[in-house]
Amino acid sequence: MNNINSETIWSPFDGSPVGLMPIADENDVEAATVASVEAFGVMKALPRFVRADILDRAAQIIKRRRAEFASTIASEAGKPLFDARGEVSRAIFNLTNAAAEARRFVGEEVPLDVDGGVHEYQVTGTDGHRIDIEKAQLQELKASRQRVGIARRFPIGPILAIAPFNFPLNLVLHKVAPAIAVGNSVVLKPAPQTPLTSALLLQVFEEAGLPQGALQVVHCSVALAEKMVRDDRFAMVTFTGSAKVGWHIKSISGRKKVALELGGNGAVIVCDDADVDLAVARCARGGLVYAGQYCIGVQRILVARQIYDVFCEKLIAKVRSFNVGDPLVEGVDVGPVINEDAAKRISAWTEEALANGAKLLCGGTRNGTLLQPTLLSNTTPSMKVECEEVFGPVMTVNPFDNFDDALNRAASGNYGLQGGLFTNNLRRAFQSIEEWDVGGLIVNDVPIFRIDNMPFGGWKQSGLGREGTRYAMEEMSAIKHLVLNYS
């Protein structure tokens, strides 16, 4: 970047400076776009083993710099060290898995000899006469077998990737790694709160031998980001963030492909045959990991009335045991939310619920950006703490008498990212996946369970398209169909 202007990135915990990030102006964004178009010409020509080796080398470099990445994530995102290290581990797997997929990602042979009537209509003999299947000689029938259809996948072009703050390394790589694996170039706009991790990642790929211009990071204004979204030189925009922003991006993106991984208000159903201790432990972790700033975090818990009192007693104790404080201190479980505006909004939603009849089971207090983990009961589906995405350490817990009613409540609303179901009843599991419109249903665990090769994405307002390495590669490629007649 030619622009020497920089912005200080501040810690969400104590407001201390974390580092400086260059600010991209209009000229920088234009230069990045031009360079990405040029780099795509190189990337699409590279054999798969070259792309795979780059990704493997990048994984090894991050493994070597693991502590540096974890510290940067913890500092600029306010993520506790345990979770920051976990994110780095996931990122390393993301890269090695993308390398493996790059080596084996293929199209398919399309059978062309599947219907006799179509064969009669589409094919003629060598002298131009029509084929009559009933009277055809073996040689004429054999000719139908000698047409081969090959559906090959090709990279589609420069990708604009817009990333969120909550996983500044791994969710970035959910976009960058499959794009590189399939042979595209990428312009990455990181979240304004957490660009320093992306700057480190750019260093990693440069060291790994990625062709010049194939990955560029632009820390720019919303106006310039929108200009890129509208720019037809990008073949695709892939975005992770809020539903409001995501659907706005789709509305201004023109003809390009769009992938949206948006919000959720993750529900968990705990049936009377569940392992209560397991459900309590996983719900507490699922709702409080990274202070609840997780699109698939646990937000709504519905518990069979027979076990509700026991479940609540154990959940309250578990939630109260979580350590809240400085994310850079070992042993802290819950750090700050990303800024004070977010903390104020979360507190306001909690107070609004309480004013409308909700009951506070624990938590509910705030100190700057630190929120005490909060449990609410007696909430209703119309309250913001249920129907919207809280994106903070707040969970609701309510009893149910009938499984169908619980399933209907869990499935209600505008979101459908992932859900959790604790039961040993196989019929309930299959009923749930049929009736609950979520991108992923996790049985005997919570919605935060995600291995990075899984298909991942939402229904309804929760998104469009799928991430997960191979599934993202499919989104970032297109089919050309080759038909060969060798008869």
Short mmCIF file of C-alpha atoms in Angstrom, two decimals:
data_model
loop_
_atom_site.label_atom_id
_atom_site.label_comp_id
_atom_site.label_asym_id
_atom_site.label_seq_id
_atom_site.Cartn_x
_atom_site.Cartn_y
_atom_site.Cartn_z
CA MET A 1 0.00 0.00 0.00
CA ASN A 2 1.21 3.46 -0.88
CA ASN A 3 -0.93 5.13 1.76
CA ILE A 4 1.05 5.88 4.91
CA ASN A 5 -2.01 6.62 7.04
CA SER A 6 -2.51 4.12 9.83
CA GLU A 7 -5.10 3.41 12.48
CA THR A 8 -4.47 2.29 16.03
CA ILE A 9 -6.22 -0.95 16.95
CA TRP A 10 -7.35 -0.95 20.58
CA SER A 11 -7.87 -3.75 23.08
CA PRO A 12 -11.57 -4.28 23.81
CA PHE A 13 -10.65 -5.25 27.37
CA ASP A 14 -8.78 -2.19 28.64
CA GLY A 15 -8.52 0.17 25.68
CA SER A 16 -4.76 -0.19 25.40
CA PRO A 17 -3.15 0.02 21.93
CA VAL A 18 -2.51 -3.34 20.27
CA GLY A 19 -0.91 -2.20 17.03
CA LEU A 20 -1.10 -0.04 13.92
CA MET A 21 -2.87 -1.02 10.71
CA PRO A 22 -2.44 0.86 7.42
CA ILE A 23 -5.66 2.37 6.11
CA ALA A 24 -6.41 1.68 2.46
CA ASP A 25 -7.69 4.65 0.45
CA GLU A 26 -9.47 4.62 -2.91
CA ASN A 27 -6.21 4.33 -4.85
CA ASP A 28 -5.08 1.40 -2.71
CA VAL A 29 -8.37 -0.41 -3.23
CA GLU A 30 -8.19 0.12 -6.97
CA ALA A 31 -4.60 -1.12 -7.07
CA ALA A 32 -5.55 -4.19 -5.05
CA THR A 33 -8.43 -4.97 -7.42
CA VAL A 34 -6.26 -4.62 -10.52
CA ALA A 35 -3.54 -6.77 -8.97
CA SER A 36 -6.10 -9.42 -8.01
CA VAL A 37 -7.36 -9.64 -11.58
CA GLU A 38 -3.78 -10.07 -12.81
CA ALA A 39 -2.96 -12.63 -10.11
CA PHE A 40 -6.00 -14.71 -11.06
CA GLY A 41 -4.37 -15.32 -14.43
CA VAL A 42 -1.44 -16.90 -12.58
CA MET A 43 -3.50 -18.77 -9.99
CA LYS A 44 -5.80 -20.52 -12.46
CA ALA A 45 -2.77 -21.79 -14.39
CA LEU A 46 -1.07 -23.35 -11.38
CA PRO A 47 -1.27 -27.14 -11.10
CA ARG A 48 -3.09 -28.43 -8.05
CA PHE A 49 0.08 -29.68 -6.36
CA VAL A 50 1.52 -26.15 -6.35
CA ARG A 51 -1.60 -24.70 -4.72
CA ALA A 52 -1.69 -27.57 -2.23
CA ASP A 53 1.99 -27.15 -1.32
CA ILE A 54 1.47 -23.42 -0.67
CA LEU A 55 -1.39 -24.20 1.72
CA ASP A 56 0.63 -26.89 3.48
CA ARG A 57 3.58 -24.53 3.91
CA ALA A 58 1.26 -21.83 5.28
CA ALA A 59 -0.02 -24.31 7.87
CA GLN A 60 3.53 -25.11 8.97
CA ILE A 61 4.42 -21.42 9.27
CA ILE A 62 1.38 -20.72 11.45
CA LYS A 63 2.25 -23.75 13.56
CA ARG A 64 5.70 -22.24 14.07
CA ARG A 65 4.20 -18.82 14.91
CA ARG A 66 1.31 -20.23 16.94
CA ALA A 67 2.03 -18.16 20.08
CA GLU A 68 2.24 -14.93 18.10
CA PHE A 69 -1.09 -15.56 16.39
CA ALA A 70 -2.81 -16.55 19.64
CA SER A 71 -1.51 -13.45 21.41
CA THR A 72 -2.63 -11.17 18.57
CA ILE A 73 -6.11 -12.70 18.49
CA ALA A 74 -6.44 -12.43 22.27
CA SER A 75 -5.28 -8.81 22.24
CA GLU A 76 -7.27 -7.33 19.38
CA ALA A 77 -10.40 -9.53 19.65
CA GLY A 78 -10.49 -9.86 23.44
CA LYS A 79 -10.60 -13.63 23.12
CA PRO A 80 -9.35 -15.68 26.11
CA LEU A 81 -6.04 -17.39 25.43
CA PHE A 82 -7.50 -20.90 25.59
CA ASP A 83 -9.98 -20.03 22.83
CA ALA A 84 -7.39 -18.07 20.83
CA ARG A 85 -5.12 -21.11 20.83
CA GLY A 86 -8.05 -23.25 19.79
CA GLU A 87 -8.72 -20.92 16.89
CA VAL A 88 -5.11 -21.26 15.76
CA SER A 89 -5.41 -25.05 15.88
CA ARG A 90 -8.54 -24.91 13.77
CA ALA A 91 -6.82 -22.60 11.30
CA ILE A 92 -3.93 -25.04 10.88
CA PHE A 93 -6.39 -27.85 10.18
CA ASN A 94 -8.31 -25.58 7.82
CA LEU A 95 -5.17 -25.06 5.75
CA THR A 96 -4.03 -28.69 5.71
CA ASN A 97 -7.53 -29.83 4.82
CA ALA A 98 -7.70 -27.26 2.00
CA ALA A 99 -4.37 -28.59 0.73
CA ALA A 100 -5.73 -32.13 0.72
CA GLU A 101 -8.91 -31.02 -1.05
CA ALA A 102 -6.89 -29.11 -3.64
CA ARG A 103 -5.20 -32.37 -4.61
CA ARG A 104 -8.44 -34.34 -5.04
CA PHE A 105 -11.10 -31.76 -5.95
CA VAL A 106 -12.60 -32.85 -9.26
CA GLY A 107 -15.73 -32.77 -11.35
CA GLU A 108 -17.37 -35.92 -12.68
CA GLU A 109 -18.19 -38.00 -15.72
CA VAL A 110 -21.76 -37.37 -16.86
CA PRO A 111 -23.38 -40.48 -18.43
CA LEU A 112 -24.83 -39.71 -21.86
CA ASP A 113 -26.27 -43.12 -22.81
CA VAL A 114 -29.14 -43.21 -20.32
CA ASP A 115 -32.25 -42.94 -22.49
CA GLY A 116 -33.11 -44.65 -25.77
CA GLY A 117 -35.71 -42.12 -26.89
CA VAL A 118 -33.28 -39.25 -26.46
CA HIS A 119 -30.63 -41.28 -28.32
CA GLU A 120 -32.99 -41.67 -31.27
CA TYR A 121 -33.67 -37.93 -31.30
CA GLN A 122 -30.09 -36.68 -30.77
CA VAL A 123 -28.02 -39.12 -32.84
CA THR A 124 -27.87 -40.05 -36.51
CA GLY A 125 -25.95 -42.72 -38.40
CA THR A 126 -22.78 -41.97 -40.32
CA ASP A 127 -24.80 -41.24 -43.47
CA GLY A 128 -27.24 -39.00 -41.63
CA HIS A 129 -30.12 -41.49 -41.31
CA ARG A 130 -32.20 -41.58 -38.16
CA ILE A 131 -31.57 -44.29 -35.60
CA ASP A 132 -34.38 -46.71 -34.81
CA ILE A 133 -33.55 -48.32 -31.48
CA GLU A 134 -35.71 -51.34 -32.26
CA LYS A 135 -33.80 -52.04 -35.48
CA ALA A 136 -30.35 -50.65 -34.57
CA GLN A 137 -27.33 -52.82 -35.13
CA LEU A 138 -24.81 -53.41 -32.36
CA GLN A 139 -22.33 -51.02 -33.93
CA GLU A 140 -24.91 -48.23 -33.91
CA LEU A 141 -25.79 -48.93 -30.28
CA LYS A 142 -22.13 -49.06 -29.36
CA ALA A 143 -21.67 -45.57 -30.77
CA SER A 144 -23.91 -44.23 -28.03
CA ARG A 145 -21.43 -45.57 -25.47
CA GLN A 146 -18.68 -43.67 -27.23
CA ARG A 147 -19.85 -40.25 -26.21
CA VAL A 148 -18.33 -39.11 -22.95
CA GLY A 149 -19.44 -36.16 -20.86
CA ILE A 150 -16.89 -34.62 -18.48
CA ALA A 151 -18.01 -31.93 -16.06
CA ARG A 152 -14.85 -30.12 -14.96
CA ARG A 153 -14.67 -27.46 -12.28
CA PHE A 154 -12.77 -24.24 -12.92
CA PRO A 155 -11.98 -21.26 -10.66
CA ILE A 156 -14.32 -18.35 -11.27
CA GLY A 157 -12.09 -15.32 -10.70
CA PRO A 158 -11.10 -12.79 -8.05
CA ILE A 159 -12.95 -13.26 -4.75
CA LEU A 160 -13.86 -10.43 -2.40
CA ALA A 161 -13.83 -11.80 1.16
CA ILE A 162 -15.33 -9.73 3.98
CA ALA A 163 -14.61 -11.21 7.39
CA PRO A 164 -15.99 -10.75 10.95
CA PHE A 165 -14.17 -9.85 14.16
CA ASN A 166 -15.01 -12.93 16.22
CA PHE A 167 -12.68 -15.40 14.46
CA PRO A 168 -10.10 -13.11 12.84
CA LEU A 169 -7.95 -16.03 11.70
CA ASN A 170 -10.11 -19.08 11.18
CA LEU A 171 -13.17 -17.46 9.62
CA VAL A 172 -10.83 -15.55 7.33
CA LEU A 173 -9.31 -18.88 6.29
CA HIS A 174 -12.76 -20.33 5.67
CA LYS A 175 -12.76 -17.94 2.72
CA VAL A 176 -9.11 -17.61 1.76
CA ALA A 177 -8.03 -21.28 1.95
CA PRO A 178 -10.71 -22.75 -0.37
CA ALA A 179 -10.30 -19.85 -2.79
CA ILE A 180 -6.58 -20.58 -3.10
CA ALA A 181 -7.20 -24.33 -3.21
CA VAL A 182 -9.44 -24.00 -6.24
CA GLY A 183 -7.24 -21.41 -8.01
CA ASN A 184 -8.79 -18.01 -7.33
CA SER A 185 -7.20 -14.79 -6.11
CA VAL A 186 -8.57 -12.97 -3.04
CA VAL A 187 -8.95 -9.42 -1.81
CA LEU A 188 -9.62 -9.62 1.92
CA LYS A 189 -11.37 -6.91 3.89
CA PRO A 190 -10.95 -7.86 7.57
CA ALA A 191 -13.24 -6.65 10.32
CA PRO A 192 -12.33 -3.09 11.38
CA GLN A 193 -11.75 -4.24 14.98
CA THR A 194 -9.38 -7.11 14.14
CA PRO A 195 -7.24 -6.45 11.05
CA LEU A 196 -3.86 -7.21 12.63
CA THR A 197 -4.38 -10.98 12.46
CA SER A 198 -5.10 -10.67 8.73
CA ALA A 199 -1.90 -8.68 8.28
CA LEU A 200 0.01 -11.54 9.94
CA LEU A 201 -1.74 -14.05 7.70
CA LEU A 202 -0.66 -12.10 4.61
CA GLN A 203 2.95 -12.40 5.79
CA VAL A 204 2.46 -16.14 6.17
CA PHE A 205 1.20 -16.62 2.62
CA GLU A 206 3.96 -14.46 1.18
CA GLU A 207 6.52 -16.65 2.97
CA ALA A 208 4.68 -19.77 1.78
CA GLY A 209 5.20 -18.73 -1.84
CA LEU A 210 1.74 -17.55 -2.86
CA PRO A 211 2.04 -15.64 -6.15
CA GLN A 212 2.24 -11.88 -5.83
CA GLY A 213 -1.19 -10.24 -5.65
CA ALA A 214 -3.08 -13.48 -5.07
CA LEU A 215 -3.98 -12.40 -1.53
CA GLN A 216 -4.29 -8.77 -0.53
CA VAL A 217 -5.58 -7.23 2.67
CA VAL A 218 -7.41 -3.89 2.54
CA HIS A 219 -8.38 -2.23 5.81
CA CYS A 220 -10.78 0.32 4.41
CA SER A 221 -13.97 2.27 5.00
CA VAL A 222 -17.47 0.84 4.57
CA ALA A 223 -17.94 3.07 1.51
CA LEU A 224 -14.90 1.58 -0.22
CA ALA A 225 -15.96 -1.93 0.76
CA GLU A 226 -19.36 -1.31 -0.81
CA LYS A 227 -17.62 -0.05 -3.95
CA MET A 228 -15.78 -3.37 -4.19
CA VAL A 229 -19.02 -5.30 -3.63
CA ARG A 230 -20.51 -3.50 -6.66
CA ASP A 231 -17.36 -3.98 -8.79
CA ASP A 232 -17.93 -6.51 -11.59
CA ARG A 233 -14.23 -7.38 -11.68
CA PHE A 234 -14.92 -9.56 -8.65
CA ALA A 235 -16.53 -12.87 -9.54
CA MET A 236 -17.85 -13.47 -6.04
CA VAL A 237 -18.27 -11.83 -2.67
CA THR A 238 -18.21 -14.01 0.43
CA PHE A 239 -19.31 -12.37 3.67
CA THR A 240 -19.61 -13.40 7.30
CA GLY A 241 -21.36 -11.05 9.70
CA SER A 242 -24.77 -9.70 10.63
CA ALA A 243 -27.91 -10.53 8.70
CA LYS A 244 -28.66 -6.85 8.10
CA VAL A 245 -25.32 -6.19 6.44
CA GLY A 246 -25.26 -9.52 4.61
CA TRP A 247 -28.57 -9.07 2.86
CA HIS A 248 -27.63 -5.48 2.01
CA ILE A 249 -24.47 -6.81 0.35
CA LYS A 250 -26.55 -9.22 -1.71
CA SER A 251 -28.85 -6.40 -2.81
CA ILE A 252 -25.97 -4.33 -4.25
CA SER A 253 -23.72 -7.11 -5.56
CA GLY A 254 -25.07 -7.26 -9.12
CA ARG A 255 -24.57 -10.46 -11.11
CA LYS A 256 -21.67 -11.88 -9.10
CA LYS A 257 -22.00 -14.93 -6.89
CA VAL A 258 -22.70 -14.24 -3.23
CA ALA A 259 -22.13 -16.44 -0.17
CA LEU A 260 -23.48 -15.24 3.16
CA GLU A 261 -22.75 -16.76 6.56
CA LEU A 262 -24.92 -14.70 8.87
CA GLY A 263 -26.39 -14.71 12.35
CA GLY A 264 -28.29 -17.12 14.55
CA ASN A 265 -29.98 -17.46 17.91
CA GLY A 266 -28.97 -21.05 18.57
CA ALA A 267 -31.51 -23.22 20.35
CA VAL A 268 -30.91 -26.42 22.32
CA ILE A 269 -33.61 -28.93 23.27
CA VAL A 270 -32.83 -31.09 26.32
CA CYS A 271 -35.17 -34.09 26.52
CA ASP A 272 -36.02 -36.07 29.64
CA ASP A 273 -33.76 -38.96 28.56
CA ALA A 274 -30.70 -36.72 28.18
CA ASP A 275 -27.46 -36.98 30.13
CA VAL A 276 -28.13 -33.91 32.29
CA ASP A 277 -24.55 -33.34 33.39
CA LEU A 278 -23.29 -33.47 29.80
CA ALA A 279 -26.06 -31.15 28.60
CA VAL A 280 -25.32 -28.65 31.39
CA ALA A 281 -21.59 -28.63 30.73
CA ARG A 282 -21.97 -28.24 27.00
CA CYS A 283 -24.72 -25.60 27.20
CA ALA A 284 -22.64 -23.49 29.57
CA ARG A 285 -19.60 -23.72 27.33
CA GLY A 286 -21.72 -23.23 24.21
CA GLY A 287 -23.32 -20.06 25.49
CA LEU A 288 -20.28 -18.42 27.06
CA VAL A 289 -17.39 -19.25 24.72
CA TYR A 290 -15.84 -15.97 23.61
CA ALA A 291 -18.42 -14.09 25.71
CA GLY A 292 -21.21 -15.46 23.53
CA GLN A 293 -19.92 -13.70 20.40
CA TYR A 294 -20.47 -16.76 18.29
CA CYS A 295 -23.08 -17.05 15.55
CA ILE A 296 -23.77 -20.67 16.55
CA GLY A 297 -23.55 -20.07 20.27
CA VAL A 298 -26.20 -21.38 22.65
CA GLN A 299 -28.81 -18.68 23.24
CA ARG A 300 -32.11 -20.51 23.90
CA ILE A 301 -32.38 -23.67 26.01
CA LEU A 302 -35.62 -25.66 26.21
CA VAL A 303 -35.65 -28.36 28.90
CA ALA A 304 -38.18 -31.14 29.58
CA ARG A 305 -40.14 -30.17 32.69
CA GLN A 306 -39.31 -33.48 34.42
CA ILE A 307 -35.64 -32.48 34.64
CA TYR A 308 -35.97 -28.68 34.45
CA ASP A 309 -35.34 -27.85 38.12
CA VAL A 310 -32.29 -30.11 38.37
CA PHE A 311 -30.95 -28.83 35.06
CA CYS A 312 -31.34 -25.17 36.10
CA GLU A 313 -29.70 -25.72 39.47
CA LYS A 314 -26.67 -27.34 37.84
CA LEU A 315 -26.52 -24.82 35.00
CA ILE A 316 -26.54 -21.86 37.39
CA ALA A 317 -23.69 -23.39 39.36
CA LYS A 318 -21.72 -24.11 36.19
CA VAL A 319 -22.23 -20.62 34.77
CA ARG A 320 -21.18 -19.01 38.04
CA SER A 321 -17.96 -21.04 38.00
CA PHE A 322 -16.76 -19.37 34.78
CA ASN A 323 -13.86 -16.98 35.30
CA VAL A 324 -14.53 -13.48 33.89
CA GLY A 325 -11.71 -11.03 33.25
CA ASP A 326 -8.59 -10.15 31.25
CA PRO A 327 -8.39 -12.40 28.16
CA LEU A 328 -4.58 -12.36 28.35
CA VAL A 329 -4.60 -13.99 31.80
CA GLU A 330 -4.36 -17.77 31.85
CA GLY A 331 -7.49 -19.44 33.17
CA VAL A 332 -9.95 -16.71 32.19
CA ASP A 333 -13.02 -18.26 30.53
CA VAL A 334 -15.02 -15.16 29.56
CA GLY A 335 -13.42 -11.95 28.36
CA PRO A 336 -14.96 -8.71 27.13
CA VAL A 337 -17.39 -8.19 24.30
CA ILE A 338 -15.91 -6.35 21.35
CA ASN A 339 -16.76 -2.79 22.47
CA GLU A 340 -18.81 -0.79 24.95
CA ASP A 341 -21.63 -0.16 22.48
CA ALA A 342 -22.14 -3.92 22.18
CA ALA A 343 -22.03 -4.28 25.97
CA LYS A 344 -24.64 -1.55 26.43
CA ARG A 345 -26.94 -3.11 23.83
CA ILE A 346 -26.72 -6.55 25.45
CA SER A 347 -27.45 -5.08 28.88
CA ALA A 348 -30.39 -3.12 27.48
CA TRP A 349 -31.90 -6.26 25.95
CA THR A 350 -31.52 -8.06 29.28
CA GLU A 351 -33.18 -5.22 31.19
CA GLU A 352 -35.99 -5.07 28.64
CA ALA A 353 -36.66 -8.79 29.10
CA LEU A 354 -36.71 -8.43 32.88
CA ALA A 355 -39.10 -5.47 32.61
CA ASN A 356 -41.44 -7.67 30.58
CA GLY A 357 -41.58 -10.58 33.01
CA ALA A 358 -38.36 -12.53 32.55
CA LYS A 359 -36.65 -13.86 35.69
CA LEU A 360 -32.94 -13.36 36.37
CA LEU A 361 -31.30 -16.63 37.47
CA CYS A 362 -27.75 -15.29 37.61
CA GLY A 363 -25.51 -12.57 36.21
CA GLY A 364 -27.01 -9.47 34.64
CA THR A 365 -24.31 -6.96 35.61
CA ARG A 366 -21.82 -5.06 33.47
CA ASN A 367 -18.45 -3.39 34.05
CA GLY A 368 -17.38 -1.60 30.88
CA THR A 369 -17.07 -4.29 28.20
CA LEU A 370 -17.18 -7.13 30.73
CA LEU A 371 -20.60 -8.74 31.18
CA GLN A 372 -21.26 -11.29 33.88
CA PRO A 373 -22.62 -14.48 32.28
CA THR A 374 -26.39 -14.18 32.44
CA LEU A 375 -29.19 -16.73 32.65
CA LEU A 376 -32.82 -15.73 32.15
CA SER A 377 -35.97 -17.79 32.56
CA ASN A 378 -39.65 -17.09 31.92
CA THR A 379 -38.80 -15.47 28.60
CA THR A 380 -41.08 -15.44 25.57
CA PRO A 381 -40.33 -15.87 21.85
CA SER A 382 -41.14 -12.20 21.20
CA MET A 383 -38.39 -10.89 23.50
CA LYS A 384 -35.17 -9.73 21.82
CA VAL A 385 -33.16 -12.16 23.96
CA GLU A 386 -34.98 -14.95 22.12
CA CYS A 387 -35.99 -13.70 18.67
CA GLU A 388 -32.85 -11.68 17.85
CA GLU A 389 -29.17 -12.58 17.98
CA VAL A 390 -27.82 -11.46 21.36
CA PHE A 391 -24.15 -12.06 20.47
CA GLY A 392 -23.21 -11.87 24.12
CA PRO A 393 -23.00 -14.06 27.25
CA VAL A 394 -26.77 -14.28 27.77
CA MET A 395 -28.86 -17.48 27.67
CA THR A 396 -32.54 -18.16 28.22
CA VAL A 397 -33.78 -21.41 29.77
CA ASN A 398 -37.43 -22.51 29.79
CA PRO A 399 -39.33 -25.76 30.41
CA PHE A 400 -41.46 -27.71 27.95
CA ASP A 401 -44.12 -30.40 28.42
CA ASN A 402 -44.41 -31.68 24.87
CA PHE A 403 -41.54 -32.39 22.48
CA ASP A 404 -43.45 -31.16 19.44
CA ASP A 405 -44.04 -27.83 21.18
CA ALA A 406 -40.35 -27.54 22.03
CA LEU A 407 -39.37 -28.33 18.46
CA ASN A 408 -41.79 -25.72 17.11
CA ARG A 409 -40.42 -23.09 19.48
CA ALA A 410 -36.81 -23.93 18.65
CA ALA A 411 -37.55 -23.77 14.93
CA SER A 412 -39.54 -20.55 15.10
CA GLY A 413 -38.20 -17.16 14.11
CA ASN A 414 -36.02 -15.77 11.35
CA TYR A 415 -32.81 -17.70 11.92
CA GLY A 416 -31.69 -21.23 11.12
CA LEU A 417 -27.95 -21.74 11.46
CA GLN A 418 -27.33 -24.67 13.83
CA GLY A 419 -29.28 -26.31 16.63
CA GLY A 420 -28.61 -28.80 19.42
CA LEU A 421 -30.68 -31.73 20.66
CA PHE A 422 -29.93 -33.87 23.70
CA THR A 423 -31.79 -37.17 23.44
CA ASN A 424 -31.23 -40.89 22.94
CA ASN A 425 -34.44 -41.18 20.93
CA LEU A 426 -33.54 -41.70 17.27
CA ARG A 427 -37.05 -40.83 16.09
CA ARG A 428 -36.79 -37.41 17.74
CA ALA A 429 -33.46 -36.81 16.02
CA PHE A 430 -34.86 -37.57 12.56
CA GLN A 431 -38.07 -35.67 13.24
CA SER A 432 -35.98 -32.67 14.23
CA ILE A 433 -33.83 -32.59 11.09
CA GLU A 434 -36.98 -32.90 8.97
CA GLU A 435 -38.95 -30.15 10.73
CA TRP A 436 -36.25 -27.80 12.01
CA ASP A 437 -34.82 -25.62 9.24
CA VAL A 438 -31.21 -25.34 10.32
CA GLY A 439 -28.02 -25.83 8.38
CA GLY A 440 -26.75 -28.27 11.00
CA LEU A 441 -28.37 -30.25 13.80
CA ILE A 442 -26.01 -31.51 16.51
CA VAL A 443 -27.41 -34.44 18.49
CA ASN A 444 -26.15 -34.87 22.06
CA ASP A 445 -24.09 -31.72 21.78
CA VAL A 446 -24.60 -28.00 21.27
CA PRO A 447 -24.66 -25.82 18.14
CA ILE A 448 -21.08 -24.57 18.59
CA PHE A 449 -19.75 -27.99 17.57
CA ARG A 450 -18.09 -27.40 14.22
CA ILE A 451 -15.25 -29.22 12.52
CA ASP A 452 -13.98 -27.09 9.69
CA ASN A 453 -14.55 -29.63 6.91
CA MET A 454 -18.28 -29.82 7.74
CA PRO A 455 -20.81 -28.18 5.42
CA PHE A 456 -21.72 -24.99 7.24
CA GLY A 457 -24.38 -22.40 6.52
CA GLY A 458 -27.88 -21.37 7.34
CA TRP A 459 -31.51 -21.38 6.36
CA LYS A 460 -33.86 -18.39 6.38
CA GLN A 461 -32.11 -15.17 7.49
CA SER A 462 -29.01 -17.08 8.53
CA GLY A 463 -27.39 -17.11 5.15
CA LEU A 464 -26.90 -18.29 1.61
CA GLY A 465 -24.50 -20.93 0.34
CA ARG A 466 -22.20 -23.18 2.32
CA GLU A 467 -18.75 -22.98 3.85
CA GLY A 468 -16.56 -25.88 4.93
CA THR A 469 -13.56 -26.48 2.69
CA ARG A 470 -14.93 -28.64 -0.14
CA TYR A 471 -18.33 -26.97 -0.04
CA ALA A 472 -16.77 -23.52 -0.28
CA MET A 473 -14.61 -24.74 -3.17
CA GLU A 474 -17.78 -25.74 -4.98
CA GLU A 475 -19.21 -22.25 -4.36
CA MET A 476 -15.97 -20.68 -5.67
CA SER A 477 -15.80 -22.72 -8.87
CA ALA A 478 -18.04 -23.29 -11.87
CA ILE A 479 -18.62 -26.21 -14.22
CA LYS A 480 -17.60 -26.42 -17.84
CA HIS A 481 -18.97 -29.52 -19.56
CA LEU A 482 -16.93 -31.26 -22.24
CA VAL A 483 -18.62 -33.78 -24.57
CA LEU A 484 -16.36 -36.07 -26.62
CA ASN A 485 -17.68 -38.21 -29.43
CA TYR A 486 -15.03 -40.79 -30.34
CA SER A 487 -17.27 -43.20 -32.22
#
